[in-house]
Tab-separated table of N, CA and C in Angstrom:
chain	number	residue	atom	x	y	z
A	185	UNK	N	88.642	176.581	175.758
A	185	UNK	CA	89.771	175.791	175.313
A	185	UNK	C	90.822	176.713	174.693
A	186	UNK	N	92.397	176.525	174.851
A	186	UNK	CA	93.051	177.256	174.711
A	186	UNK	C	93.477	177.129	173.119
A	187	UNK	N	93.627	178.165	172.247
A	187	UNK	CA	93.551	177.536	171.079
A	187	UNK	C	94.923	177.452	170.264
A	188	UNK	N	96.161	177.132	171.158
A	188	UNK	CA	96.877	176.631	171.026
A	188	UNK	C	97.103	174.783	171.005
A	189	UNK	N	96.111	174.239	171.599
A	189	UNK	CA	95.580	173.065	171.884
A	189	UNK	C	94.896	172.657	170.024
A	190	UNK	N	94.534	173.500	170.107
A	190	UNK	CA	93.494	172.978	168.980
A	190	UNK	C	94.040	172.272	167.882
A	191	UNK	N	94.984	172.452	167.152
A	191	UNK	CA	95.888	171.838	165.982
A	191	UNK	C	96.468	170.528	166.483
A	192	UNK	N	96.614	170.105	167.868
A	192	UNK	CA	96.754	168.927	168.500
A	192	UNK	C	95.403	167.879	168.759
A	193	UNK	N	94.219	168.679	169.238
A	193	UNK	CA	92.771	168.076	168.484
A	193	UNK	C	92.909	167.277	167.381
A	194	UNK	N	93.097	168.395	166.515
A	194	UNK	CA	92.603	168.003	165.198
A	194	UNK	C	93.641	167.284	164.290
A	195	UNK	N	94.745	167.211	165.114
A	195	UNK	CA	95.493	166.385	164.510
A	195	UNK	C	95.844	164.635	165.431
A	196	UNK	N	94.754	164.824	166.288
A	196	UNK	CA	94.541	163.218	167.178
A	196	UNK	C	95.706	162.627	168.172
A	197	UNK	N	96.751	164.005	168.207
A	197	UNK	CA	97.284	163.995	169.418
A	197	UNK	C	97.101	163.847	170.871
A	198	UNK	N	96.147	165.062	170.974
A	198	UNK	CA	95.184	164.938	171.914
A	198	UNK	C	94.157	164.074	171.476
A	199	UNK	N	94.446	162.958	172.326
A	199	UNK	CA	93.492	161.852	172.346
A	199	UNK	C	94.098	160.388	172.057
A	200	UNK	N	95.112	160.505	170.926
A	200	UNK	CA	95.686	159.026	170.780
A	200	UNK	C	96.551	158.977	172.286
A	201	UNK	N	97.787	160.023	172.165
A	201	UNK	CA	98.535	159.820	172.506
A	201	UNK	C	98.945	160.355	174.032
A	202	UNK	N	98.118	161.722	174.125
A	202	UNK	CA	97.936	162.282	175.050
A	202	UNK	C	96.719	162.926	175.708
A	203	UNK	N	96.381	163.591	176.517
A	203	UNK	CA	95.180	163.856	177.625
A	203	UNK	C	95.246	165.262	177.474
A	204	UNK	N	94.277	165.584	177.368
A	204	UNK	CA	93.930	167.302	177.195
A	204	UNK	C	95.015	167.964	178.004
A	205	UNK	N	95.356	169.060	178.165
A	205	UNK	CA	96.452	169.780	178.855
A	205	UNK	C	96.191	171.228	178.544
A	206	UNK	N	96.936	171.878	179.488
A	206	UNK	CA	96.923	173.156	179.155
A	206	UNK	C	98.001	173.889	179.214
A	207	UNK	N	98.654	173.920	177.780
A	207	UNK	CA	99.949	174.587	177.578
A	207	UNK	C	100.380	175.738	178.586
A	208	UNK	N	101.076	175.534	179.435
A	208	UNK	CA	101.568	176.682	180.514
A	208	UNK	C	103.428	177.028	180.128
A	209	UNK	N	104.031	176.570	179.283
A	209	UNK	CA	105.380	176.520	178.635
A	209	UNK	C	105.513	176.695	177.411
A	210	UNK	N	106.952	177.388	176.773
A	210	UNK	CA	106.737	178.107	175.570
A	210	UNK	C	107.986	176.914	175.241
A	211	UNK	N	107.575	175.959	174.210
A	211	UNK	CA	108.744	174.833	173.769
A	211	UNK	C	108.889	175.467	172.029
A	212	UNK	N	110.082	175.930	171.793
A	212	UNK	CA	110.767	176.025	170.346
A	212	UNK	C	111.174	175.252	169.851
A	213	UNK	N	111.294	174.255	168.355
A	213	UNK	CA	111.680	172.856	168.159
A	213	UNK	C	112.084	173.849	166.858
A	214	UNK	N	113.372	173.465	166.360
A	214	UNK	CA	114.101	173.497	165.534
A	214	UNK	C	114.952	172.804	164.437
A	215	UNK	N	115.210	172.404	163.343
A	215	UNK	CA	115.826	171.528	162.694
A	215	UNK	C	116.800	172.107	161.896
A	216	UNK	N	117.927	171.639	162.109
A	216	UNK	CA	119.285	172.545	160.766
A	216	UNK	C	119.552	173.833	161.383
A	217	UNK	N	118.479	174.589	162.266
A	217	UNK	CA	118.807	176.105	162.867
A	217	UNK	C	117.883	177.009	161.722
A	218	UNK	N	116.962	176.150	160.834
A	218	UNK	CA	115.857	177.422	160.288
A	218	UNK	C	114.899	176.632	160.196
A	219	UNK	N	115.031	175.167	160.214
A	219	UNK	CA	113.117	174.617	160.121
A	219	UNK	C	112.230	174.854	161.535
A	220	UNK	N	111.490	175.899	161.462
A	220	UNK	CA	110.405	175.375	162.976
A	220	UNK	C	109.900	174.557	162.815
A	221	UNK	N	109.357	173.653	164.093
A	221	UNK	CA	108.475	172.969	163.601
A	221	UNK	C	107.055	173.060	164.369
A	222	UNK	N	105.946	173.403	163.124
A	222	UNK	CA	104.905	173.750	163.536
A	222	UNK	C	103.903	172.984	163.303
A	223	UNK	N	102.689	172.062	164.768
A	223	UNK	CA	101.427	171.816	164.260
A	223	UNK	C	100.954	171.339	163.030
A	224	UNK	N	101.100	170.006	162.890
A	224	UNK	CA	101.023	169.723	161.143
A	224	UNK	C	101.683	170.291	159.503
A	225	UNK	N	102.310	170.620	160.312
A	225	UNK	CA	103.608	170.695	159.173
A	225	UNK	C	104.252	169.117	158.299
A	226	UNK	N	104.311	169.770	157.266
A	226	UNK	CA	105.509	168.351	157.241
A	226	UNK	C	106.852	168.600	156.662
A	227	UNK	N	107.381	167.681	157.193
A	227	UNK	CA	108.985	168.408	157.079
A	227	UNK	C	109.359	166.749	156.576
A	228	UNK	N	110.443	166.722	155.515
A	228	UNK	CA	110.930	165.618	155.056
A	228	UNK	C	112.140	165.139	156.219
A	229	UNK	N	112.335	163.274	155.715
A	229	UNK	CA	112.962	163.096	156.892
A	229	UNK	C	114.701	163.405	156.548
A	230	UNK	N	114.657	164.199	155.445
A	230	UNK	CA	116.479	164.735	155.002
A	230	UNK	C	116.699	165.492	156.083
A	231	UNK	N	115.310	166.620	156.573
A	231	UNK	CA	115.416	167.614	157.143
A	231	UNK	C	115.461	167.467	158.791
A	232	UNK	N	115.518	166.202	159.338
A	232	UNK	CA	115.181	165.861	160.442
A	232	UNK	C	115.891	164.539	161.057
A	233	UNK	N	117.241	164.276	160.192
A	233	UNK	CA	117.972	163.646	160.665
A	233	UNK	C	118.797	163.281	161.536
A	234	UNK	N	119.166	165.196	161.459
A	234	UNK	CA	120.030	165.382	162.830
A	234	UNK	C	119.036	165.280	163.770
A	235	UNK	N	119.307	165.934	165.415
A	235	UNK	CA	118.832	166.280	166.374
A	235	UNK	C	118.224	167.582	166.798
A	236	UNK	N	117.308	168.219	166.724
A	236	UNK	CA	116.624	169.345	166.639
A	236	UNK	C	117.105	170.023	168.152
A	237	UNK	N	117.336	171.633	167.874
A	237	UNK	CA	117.442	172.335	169.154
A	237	UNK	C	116.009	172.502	169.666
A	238	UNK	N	115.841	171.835	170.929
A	238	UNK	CA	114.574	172.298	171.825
A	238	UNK	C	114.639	173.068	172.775
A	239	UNK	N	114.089	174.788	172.888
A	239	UNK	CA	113.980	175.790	173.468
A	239	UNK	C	113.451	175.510	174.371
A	240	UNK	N	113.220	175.534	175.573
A	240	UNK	CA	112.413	175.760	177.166
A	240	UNK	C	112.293	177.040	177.249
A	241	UNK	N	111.248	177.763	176.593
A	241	UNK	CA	111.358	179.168	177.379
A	241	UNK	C	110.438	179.531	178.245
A	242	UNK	N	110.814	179.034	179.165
A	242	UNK	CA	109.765	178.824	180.512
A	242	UNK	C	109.872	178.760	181.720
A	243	UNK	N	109.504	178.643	182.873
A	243	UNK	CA	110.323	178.865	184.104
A	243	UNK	C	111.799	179.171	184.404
A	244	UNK	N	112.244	178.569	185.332
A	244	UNK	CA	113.507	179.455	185.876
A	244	UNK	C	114.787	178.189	185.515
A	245	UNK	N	115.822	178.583	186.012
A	245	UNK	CA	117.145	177.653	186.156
A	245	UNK	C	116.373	176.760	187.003
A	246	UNK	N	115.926	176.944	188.037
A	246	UNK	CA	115.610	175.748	188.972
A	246	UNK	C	114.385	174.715	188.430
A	247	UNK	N	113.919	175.468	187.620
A	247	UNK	CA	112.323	174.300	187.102
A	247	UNK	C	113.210	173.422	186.569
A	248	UNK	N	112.986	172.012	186.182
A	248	UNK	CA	113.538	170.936	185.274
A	248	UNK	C	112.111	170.144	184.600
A	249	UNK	N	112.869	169.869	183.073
A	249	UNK	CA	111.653	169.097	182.140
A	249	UNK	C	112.234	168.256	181.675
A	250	UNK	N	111.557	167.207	181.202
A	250	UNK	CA	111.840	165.778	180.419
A	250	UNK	C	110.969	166.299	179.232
A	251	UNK	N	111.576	165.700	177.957
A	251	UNK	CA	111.346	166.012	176.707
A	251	UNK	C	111.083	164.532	175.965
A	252	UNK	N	110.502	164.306	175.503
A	252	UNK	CA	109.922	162.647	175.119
A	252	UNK	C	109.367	163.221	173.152
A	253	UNK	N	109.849	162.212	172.212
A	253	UNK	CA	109.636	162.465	170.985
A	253	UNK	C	109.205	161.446	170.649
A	254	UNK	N	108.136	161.051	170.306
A	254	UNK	CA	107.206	159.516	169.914
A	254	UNK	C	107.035	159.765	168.593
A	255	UNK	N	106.472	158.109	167.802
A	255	UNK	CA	105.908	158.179	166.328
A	255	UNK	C	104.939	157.141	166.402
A	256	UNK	N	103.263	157.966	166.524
A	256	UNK	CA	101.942	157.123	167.406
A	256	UNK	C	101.902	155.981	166.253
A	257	UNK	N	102.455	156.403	164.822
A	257	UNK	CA	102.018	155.639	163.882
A	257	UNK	C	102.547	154.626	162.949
A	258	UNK	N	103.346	153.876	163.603
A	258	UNK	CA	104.346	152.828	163.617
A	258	UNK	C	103.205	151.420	163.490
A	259	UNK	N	103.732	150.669	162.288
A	259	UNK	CA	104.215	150.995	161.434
A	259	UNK	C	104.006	151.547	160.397
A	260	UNK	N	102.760	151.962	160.206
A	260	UNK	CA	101.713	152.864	159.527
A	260	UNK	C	100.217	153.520	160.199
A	261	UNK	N	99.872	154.244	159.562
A	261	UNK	CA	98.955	155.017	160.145
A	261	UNK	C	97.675	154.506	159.817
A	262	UNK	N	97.165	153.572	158.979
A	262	UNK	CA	96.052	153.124	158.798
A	262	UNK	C	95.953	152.080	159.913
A	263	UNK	N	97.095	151.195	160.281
A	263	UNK	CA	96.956	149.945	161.656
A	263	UNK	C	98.341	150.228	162.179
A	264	UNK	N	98.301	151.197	163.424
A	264	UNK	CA	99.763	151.475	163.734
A	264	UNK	C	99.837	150.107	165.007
A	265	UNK	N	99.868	149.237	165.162
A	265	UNK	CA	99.570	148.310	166.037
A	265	UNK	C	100.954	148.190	166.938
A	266	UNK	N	101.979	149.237	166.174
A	266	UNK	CA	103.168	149.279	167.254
A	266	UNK	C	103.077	150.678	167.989
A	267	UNK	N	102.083	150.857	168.147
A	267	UNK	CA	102.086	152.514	168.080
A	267	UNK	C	102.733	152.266	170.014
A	268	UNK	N	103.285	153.495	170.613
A	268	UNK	CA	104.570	154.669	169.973
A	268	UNK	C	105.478	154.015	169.572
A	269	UNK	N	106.321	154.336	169.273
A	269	UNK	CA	107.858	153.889	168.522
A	269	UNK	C	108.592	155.632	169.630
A	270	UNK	N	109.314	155.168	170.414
A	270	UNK	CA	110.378	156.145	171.145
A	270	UNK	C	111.041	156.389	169.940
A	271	UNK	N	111.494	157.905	169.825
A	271	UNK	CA	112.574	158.704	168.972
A	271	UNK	C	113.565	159.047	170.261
A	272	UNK	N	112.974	159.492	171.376
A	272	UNK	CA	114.054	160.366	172.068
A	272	UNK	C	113.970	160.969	173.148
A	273	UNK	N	114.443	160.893	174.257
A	273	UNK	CA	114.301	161.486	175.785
A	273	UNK	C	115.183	162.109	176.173
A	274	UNK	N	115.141	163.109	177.165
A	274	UNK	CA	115.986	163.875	177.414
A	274	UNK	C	115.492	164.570	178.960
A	275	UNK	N	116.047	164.715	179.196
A	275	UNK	CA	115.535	165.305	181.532
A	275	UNK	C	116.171	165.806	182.116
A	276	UNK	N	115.785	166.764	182.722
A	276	UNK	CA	116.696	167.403	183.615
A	276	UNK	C	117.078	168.789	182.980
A	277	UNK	N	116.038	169.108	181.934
A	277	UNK	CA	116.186	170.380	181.332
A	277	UNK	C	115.708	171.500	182.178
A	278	UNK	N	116.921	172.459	182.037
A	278	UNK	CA	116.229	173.298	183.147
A	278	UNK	C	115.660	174.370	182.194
A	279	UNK	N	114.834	174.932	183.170
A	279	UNK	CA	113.967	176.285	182.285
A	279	UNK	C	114.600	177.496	181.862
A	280	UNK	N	114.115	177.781	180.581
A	280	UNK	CA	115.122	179.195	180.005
A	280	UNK	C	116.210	178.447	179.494
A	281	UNK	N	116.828	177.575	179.183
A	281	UNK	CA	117.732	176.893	177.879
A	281	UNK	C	116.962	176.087	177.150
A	282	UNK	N	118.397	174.588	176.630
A	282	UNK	CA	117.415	173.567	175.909
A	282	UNK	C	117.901	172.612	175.973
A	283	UNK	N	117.706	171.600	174.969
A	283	UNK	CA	117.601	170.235	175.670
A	283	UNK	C	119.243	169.693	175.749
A	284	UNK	N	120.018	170.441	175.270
A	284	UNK	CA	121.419	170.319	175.135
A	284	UNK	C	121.820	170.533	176.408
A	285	UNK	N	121.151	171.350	177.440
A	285	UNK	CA	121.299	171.132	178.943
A	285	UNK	C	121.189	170.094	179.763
A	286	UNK	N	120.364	169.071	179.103
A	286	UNK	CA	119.324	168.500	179.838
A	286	UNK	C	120.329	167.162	179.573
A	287	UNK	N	119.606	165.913	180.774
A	287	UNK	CA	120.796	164.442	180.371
A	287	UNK	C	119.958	163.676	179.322
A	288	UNK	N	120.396	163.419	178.626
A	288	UNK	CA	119.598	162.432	176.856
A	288	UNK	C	119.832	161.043	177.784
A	289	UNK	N	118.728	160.622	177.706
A	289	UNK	CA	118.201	159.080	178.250
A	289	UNK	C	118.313	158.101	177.282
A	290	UNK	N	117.592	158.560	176.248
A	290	UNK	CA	117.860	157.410	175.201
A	290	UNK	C	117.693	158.402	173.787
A	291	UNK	N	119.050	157.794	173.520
A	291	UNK	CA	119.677	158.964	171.589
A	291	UNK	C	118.344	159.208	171.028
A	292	UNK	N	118.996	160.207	169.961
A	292	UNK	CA	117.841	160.216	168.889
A	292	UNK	C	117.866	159.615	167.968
A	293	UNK	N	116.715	159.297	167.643
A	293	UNK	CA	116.747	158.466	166.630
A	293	UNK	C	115.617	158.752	165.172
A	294	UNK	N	116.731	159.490	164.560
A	294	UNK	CA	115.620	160.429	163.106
A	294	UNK	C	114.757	159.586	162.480
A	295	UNK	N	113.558	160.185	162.628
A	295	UNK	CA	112.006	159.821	161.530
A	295	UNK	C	112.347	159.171	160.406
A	296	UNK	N	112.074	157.418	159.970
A	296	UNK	CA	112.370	157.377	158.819
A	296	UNK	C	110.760	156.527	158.321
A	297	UNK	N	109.801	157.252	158.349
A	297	UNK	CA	108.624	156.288	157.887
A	297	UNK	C	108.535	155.609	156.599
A	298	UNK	N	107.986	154.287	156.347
A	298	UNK	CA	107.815	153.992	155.377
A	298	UNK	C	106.983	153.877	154.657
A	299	UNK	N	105.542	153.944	155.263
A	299	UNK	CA	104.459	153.865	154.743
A	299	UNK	C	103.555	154.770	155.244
A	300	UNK	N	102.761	156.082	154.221
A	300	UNK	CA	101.919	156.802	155.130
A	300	UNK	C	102.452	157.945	155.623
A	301	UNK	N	101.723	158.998	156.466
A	301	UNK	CA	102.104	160.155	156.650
A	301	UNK	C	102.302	160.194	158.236
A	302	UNK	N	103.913	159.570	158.900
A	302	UNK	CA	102.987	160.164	160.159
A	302	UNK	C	103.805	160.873	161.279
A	303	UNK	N	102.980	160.909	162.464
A	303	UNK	CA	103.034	162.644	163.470
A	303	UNK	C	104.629	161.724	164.375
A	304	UNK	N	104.785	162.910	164.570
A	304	UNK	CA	106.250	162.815	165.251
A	304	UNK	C	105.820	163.886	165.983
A	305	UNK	N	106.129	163.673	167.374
A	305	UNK	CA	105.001	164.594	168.280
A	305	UNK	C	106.157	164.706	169.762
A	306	UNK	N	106.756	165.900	170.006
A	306	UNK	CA	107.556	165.967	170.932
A	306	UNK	C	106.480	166.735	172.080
A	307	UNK	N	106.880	166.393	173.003
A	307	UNK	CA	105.740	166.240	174.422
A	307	UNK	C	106.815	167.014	175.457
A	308	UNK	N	106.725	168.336	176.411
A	308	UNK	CA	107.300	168.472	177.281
A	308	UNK	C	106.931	168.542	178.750
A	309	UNK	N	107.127	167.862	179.763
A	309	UNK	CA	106.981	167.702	180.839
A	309	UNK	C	107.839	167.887	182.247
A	310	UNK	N	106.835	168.749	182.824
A	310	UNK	CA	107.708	169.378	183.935
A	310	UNK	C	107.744	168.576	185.280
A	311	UNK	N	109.226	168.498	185.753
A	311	UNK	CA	109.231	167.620	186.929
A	311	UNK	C	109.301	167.881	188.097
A	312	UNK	N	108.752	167.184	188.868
A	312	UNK	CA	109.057	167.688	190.162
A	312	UNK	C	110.729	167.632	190.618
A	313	UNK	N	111.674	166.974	190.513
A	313	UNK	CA	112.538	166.816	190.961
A	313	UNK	C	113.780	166.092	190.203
A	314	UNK	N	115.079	166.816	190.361
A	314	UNK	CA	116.339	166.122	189.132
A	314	UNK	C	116.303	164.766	189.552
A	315	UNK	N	116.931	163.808	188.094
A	315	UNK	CA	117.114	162.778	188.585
A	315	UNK	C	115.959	161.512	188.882
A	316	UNK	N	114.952	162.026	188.298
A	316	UNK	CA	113.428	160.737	189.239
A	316	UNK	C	113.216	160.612	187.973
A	317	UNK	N	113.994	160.748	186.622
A	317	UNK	CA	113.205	159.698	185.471
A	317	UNK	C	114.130	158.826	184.926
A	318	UNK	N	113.189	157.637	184.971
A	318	UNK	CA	113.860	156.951	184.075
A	318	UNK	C	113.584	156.575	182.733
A	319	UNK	N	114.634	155.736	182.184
A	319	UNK	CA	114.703	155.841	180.696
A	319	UNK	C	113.451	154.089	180.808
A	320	UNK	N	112.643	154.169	179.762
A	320	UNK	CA	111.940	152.508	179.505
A	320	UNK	C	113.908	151.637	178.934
A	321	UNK	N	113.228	150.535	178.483
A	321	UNK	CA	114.450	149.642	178.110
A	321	UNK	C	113.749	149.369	176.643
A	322	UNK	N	112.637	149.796	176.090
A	322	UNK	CA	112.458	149.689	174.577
A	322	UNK	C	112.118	150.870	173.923
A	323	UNK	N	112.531	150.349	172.486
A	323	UNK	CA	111.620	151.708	172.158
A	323	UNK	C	110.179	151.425	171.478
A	324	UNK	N	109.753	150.593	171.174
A	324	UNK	CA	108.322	149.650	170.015
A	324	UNK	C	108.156	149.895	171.403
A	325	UNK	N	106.268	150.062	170.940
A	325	UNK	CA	105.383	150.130	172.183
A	325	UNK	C	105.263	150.991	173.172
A	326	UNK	N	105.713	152.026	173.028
A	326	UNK	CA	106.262	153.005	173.845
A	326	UNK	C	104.502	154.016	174.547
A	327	UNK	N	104.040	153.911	175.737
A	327	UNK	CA	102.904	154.574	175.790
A	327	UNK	C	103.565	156.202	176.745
A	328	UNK	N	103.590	156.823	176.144
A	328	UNK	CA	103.584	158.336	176.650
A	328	UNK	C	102.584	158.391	178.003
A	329	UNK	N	101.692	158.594	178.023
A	329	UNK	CA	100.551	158.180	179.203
A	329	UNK	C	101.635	157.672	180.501
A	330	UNK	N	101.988	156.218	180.135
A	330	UNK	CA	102.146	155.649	180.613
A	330	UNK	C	103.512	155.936	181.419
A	331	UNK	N	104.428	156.510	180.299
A	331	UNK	CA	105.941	156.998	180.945
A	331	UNK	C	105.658	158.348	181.679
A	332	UNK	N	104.635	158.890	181.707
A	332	UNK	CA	104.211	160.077	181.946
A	332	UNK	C	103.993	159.864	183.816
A	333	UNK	N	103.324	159.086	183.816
A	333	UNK	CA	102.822	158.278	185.250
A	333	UNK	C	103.511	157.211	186.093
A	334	UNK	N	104.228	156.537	185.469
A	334	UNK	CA	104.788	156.039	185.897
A	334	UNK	C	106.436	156.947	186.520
A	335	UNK	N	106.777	158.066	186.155
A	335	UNK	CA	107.592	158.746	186.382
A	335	UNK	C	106.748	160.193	187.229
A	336	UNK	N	106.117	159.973	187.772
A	336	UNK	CA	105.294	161.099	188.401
A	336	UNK	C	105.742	162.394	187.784
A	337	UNK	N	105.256	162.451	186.496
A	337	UNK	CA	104.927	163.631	185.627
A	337	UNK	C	103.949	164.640	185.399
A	338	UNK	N	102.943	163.902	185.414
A	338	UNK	CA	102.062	164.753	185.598
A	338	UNK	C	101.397	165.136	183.864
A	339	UNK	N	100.318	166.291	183.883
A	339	UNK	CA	100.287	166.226	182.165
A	339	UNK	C	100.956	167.145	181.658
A	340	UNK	N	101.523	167.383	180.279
A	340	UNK	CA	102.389	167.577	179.552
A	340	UNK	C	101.992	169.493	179.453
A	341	UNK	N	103.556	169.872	179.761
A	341	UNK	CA	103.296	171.631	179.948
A	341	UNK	C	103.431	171.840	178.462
A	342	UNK	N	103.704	171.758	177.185
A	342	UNK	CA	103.959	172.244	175.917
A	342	UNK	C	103.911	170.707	175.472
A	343	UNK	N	103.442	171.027	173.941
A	343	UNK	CA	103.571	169.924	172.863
A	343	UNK	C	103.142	170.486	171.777
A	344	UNK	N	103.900	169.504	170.371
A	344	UNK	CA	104.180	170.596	169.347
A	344	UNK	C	104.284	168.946	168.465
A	345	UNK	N	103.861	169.004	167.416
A	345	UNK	CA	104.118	167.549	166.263
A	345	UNK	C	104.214	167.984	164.665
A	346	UNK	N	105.128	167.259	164.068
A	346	UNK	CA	105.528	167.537	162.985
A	346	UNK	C	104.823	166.211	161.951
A	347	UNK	N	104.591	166.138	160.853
A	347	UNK	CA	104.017	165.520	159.750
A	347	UNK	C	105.576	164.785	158.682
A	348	UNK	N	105.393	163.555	158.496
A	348	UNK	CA	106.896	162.906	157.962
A	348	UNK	C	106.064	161.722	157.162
A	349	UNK	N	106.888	161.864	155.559
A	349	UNK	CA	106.356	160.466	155.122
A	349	UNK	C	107.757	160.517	154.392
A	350	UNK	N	107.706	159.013	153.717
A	350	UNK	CA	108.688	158.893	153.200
A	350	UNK	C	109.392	159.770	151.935
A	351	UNK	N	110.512	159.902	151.821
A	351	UNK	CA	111.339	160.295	150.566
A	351	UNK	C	111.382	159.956	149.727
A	352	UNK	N	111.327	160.570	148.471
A	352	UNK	CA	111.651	159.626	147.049
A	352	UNK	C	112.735	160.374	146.944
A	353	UNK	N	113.953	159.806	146.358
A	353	UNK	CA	114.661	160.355	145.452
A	353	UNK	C	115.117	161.628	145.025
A	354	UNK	N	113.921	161.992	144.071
A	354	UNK	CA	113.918	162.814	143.572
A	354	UNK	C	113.458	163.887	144.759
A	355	UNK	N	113.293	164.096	145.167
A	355	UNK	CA	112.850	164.706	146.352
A	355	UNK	C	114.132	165.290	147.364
A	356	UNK	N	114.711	164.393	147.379
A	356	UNK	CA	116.075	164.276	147.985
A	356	UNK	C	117.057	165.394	147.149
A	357	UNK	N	116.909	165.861	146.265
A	357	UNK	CA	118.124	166.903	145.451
A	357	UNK	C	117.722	167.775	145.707
C-alpha cells in the first residue's frame, strides 16, 4: 500500500467517501498563497473562504482532470445523514497548471461547519475526454462514487482533505 494513501485510511476517506486508489498525480491545494493543505490538518474556515489554487502537476497539456471538493459530514459528523454536501467542481484541467485553467461547473462554496470537526476532501480525477462532465443540479447529497461513474471517471488519480470546525470569535482576531 502506497503510503501516501494512508492518512486518507485513517482519516475514513478511503472508505466513506471513496475506493482505494492509487495516487499516480501530484495535486497542490493552497489557501491565501501560504496555507497547504495537508492530510488532517485543520485549517479555520477564515482561512478557506476564498477559493484555493489547485496545482496539477501531472501529465501533459493534453491530459484533462475534474476536481470535485465534498463535506462527507454534513450536517455533523456524529449523524452526517446529508453526507456529501458539494463545495466545488471544476474540468477540463489540463495537466501541468491549475484549476484556474480548468471550466468551474459549480462555484465554490467556502467550509462553514457548524457542529463538529469535519473533512473537506478535494478528489482529482482524470478524464478521458474535454467536455463529458457534467455538473449534478444539487449540492446536499452529493455521492462522489457516484459522480465519479456516472461521468466515466474512473478512480480518483490524487486526493488530499483538510479538517474545519467552527469559529469562535475570538479566534477570528
Amino acid at each position: 500500500m502506497s503510503r501516501s494513501v494512508e492518512p486518507l485510511i485513517v482519516g475514513r476517506v478511503i472508505g466513506e467517501v471513496l475506493d482505494t486508489f492509487n495516487p499516480c498525480v501530484k495535486m497542490v491545494t493552497t489557501y491565501n498563497s501560504n496555507k497547504l493543505v495537508f492530510n488532517g490538518h485543520e485549517l479555520y474556515p477564515s482561512a478557506v473562504a476564498s477559493k484555493p489554487r489547485v496545482e496539477v502537476q501531472g501529465g501533459d497539456l493534453r491530459s484533462l482532470f475534474t476536481l470535485v471538493m465534498t463535506d462527507p459530514d454534513v450536517p455533523g459528523p456524529s449523524d452526517p445523514y446529508q453526507r456529501e454536501h458539494l463545495h466545488w467542481i471544476v474540468t477540463d484541467i489540463p495537466g501541468t497548471t491549475d484549476a484556474s485553467f480548468g471550466r468551474e461547473v459549480i462555484s465554490y462554496e467556502s467550509p462553514k461547519p457548524n457542529i463538529g470537526i469535519h473533512r473537506f476532501i478535494f478528489v482529482l480525477f482524470k478524464q478521458k475526454r474535454r467536455q463529458t462532465v457534467t455538473a449534478p443540479s444539487f449540492r446536499d447529497h452529493f455521492n462522489t462514487r457516484q459522480f465519479a461513474e456516472q461521468n466515466d471517471l474512473g478512480l480518483p488519480v490524487a486526493a488530499v482533505y483538510f479538517n474545519c470546525q467552527r469559529e469562535t470569535a475570538a479566534r477570528r482576531r
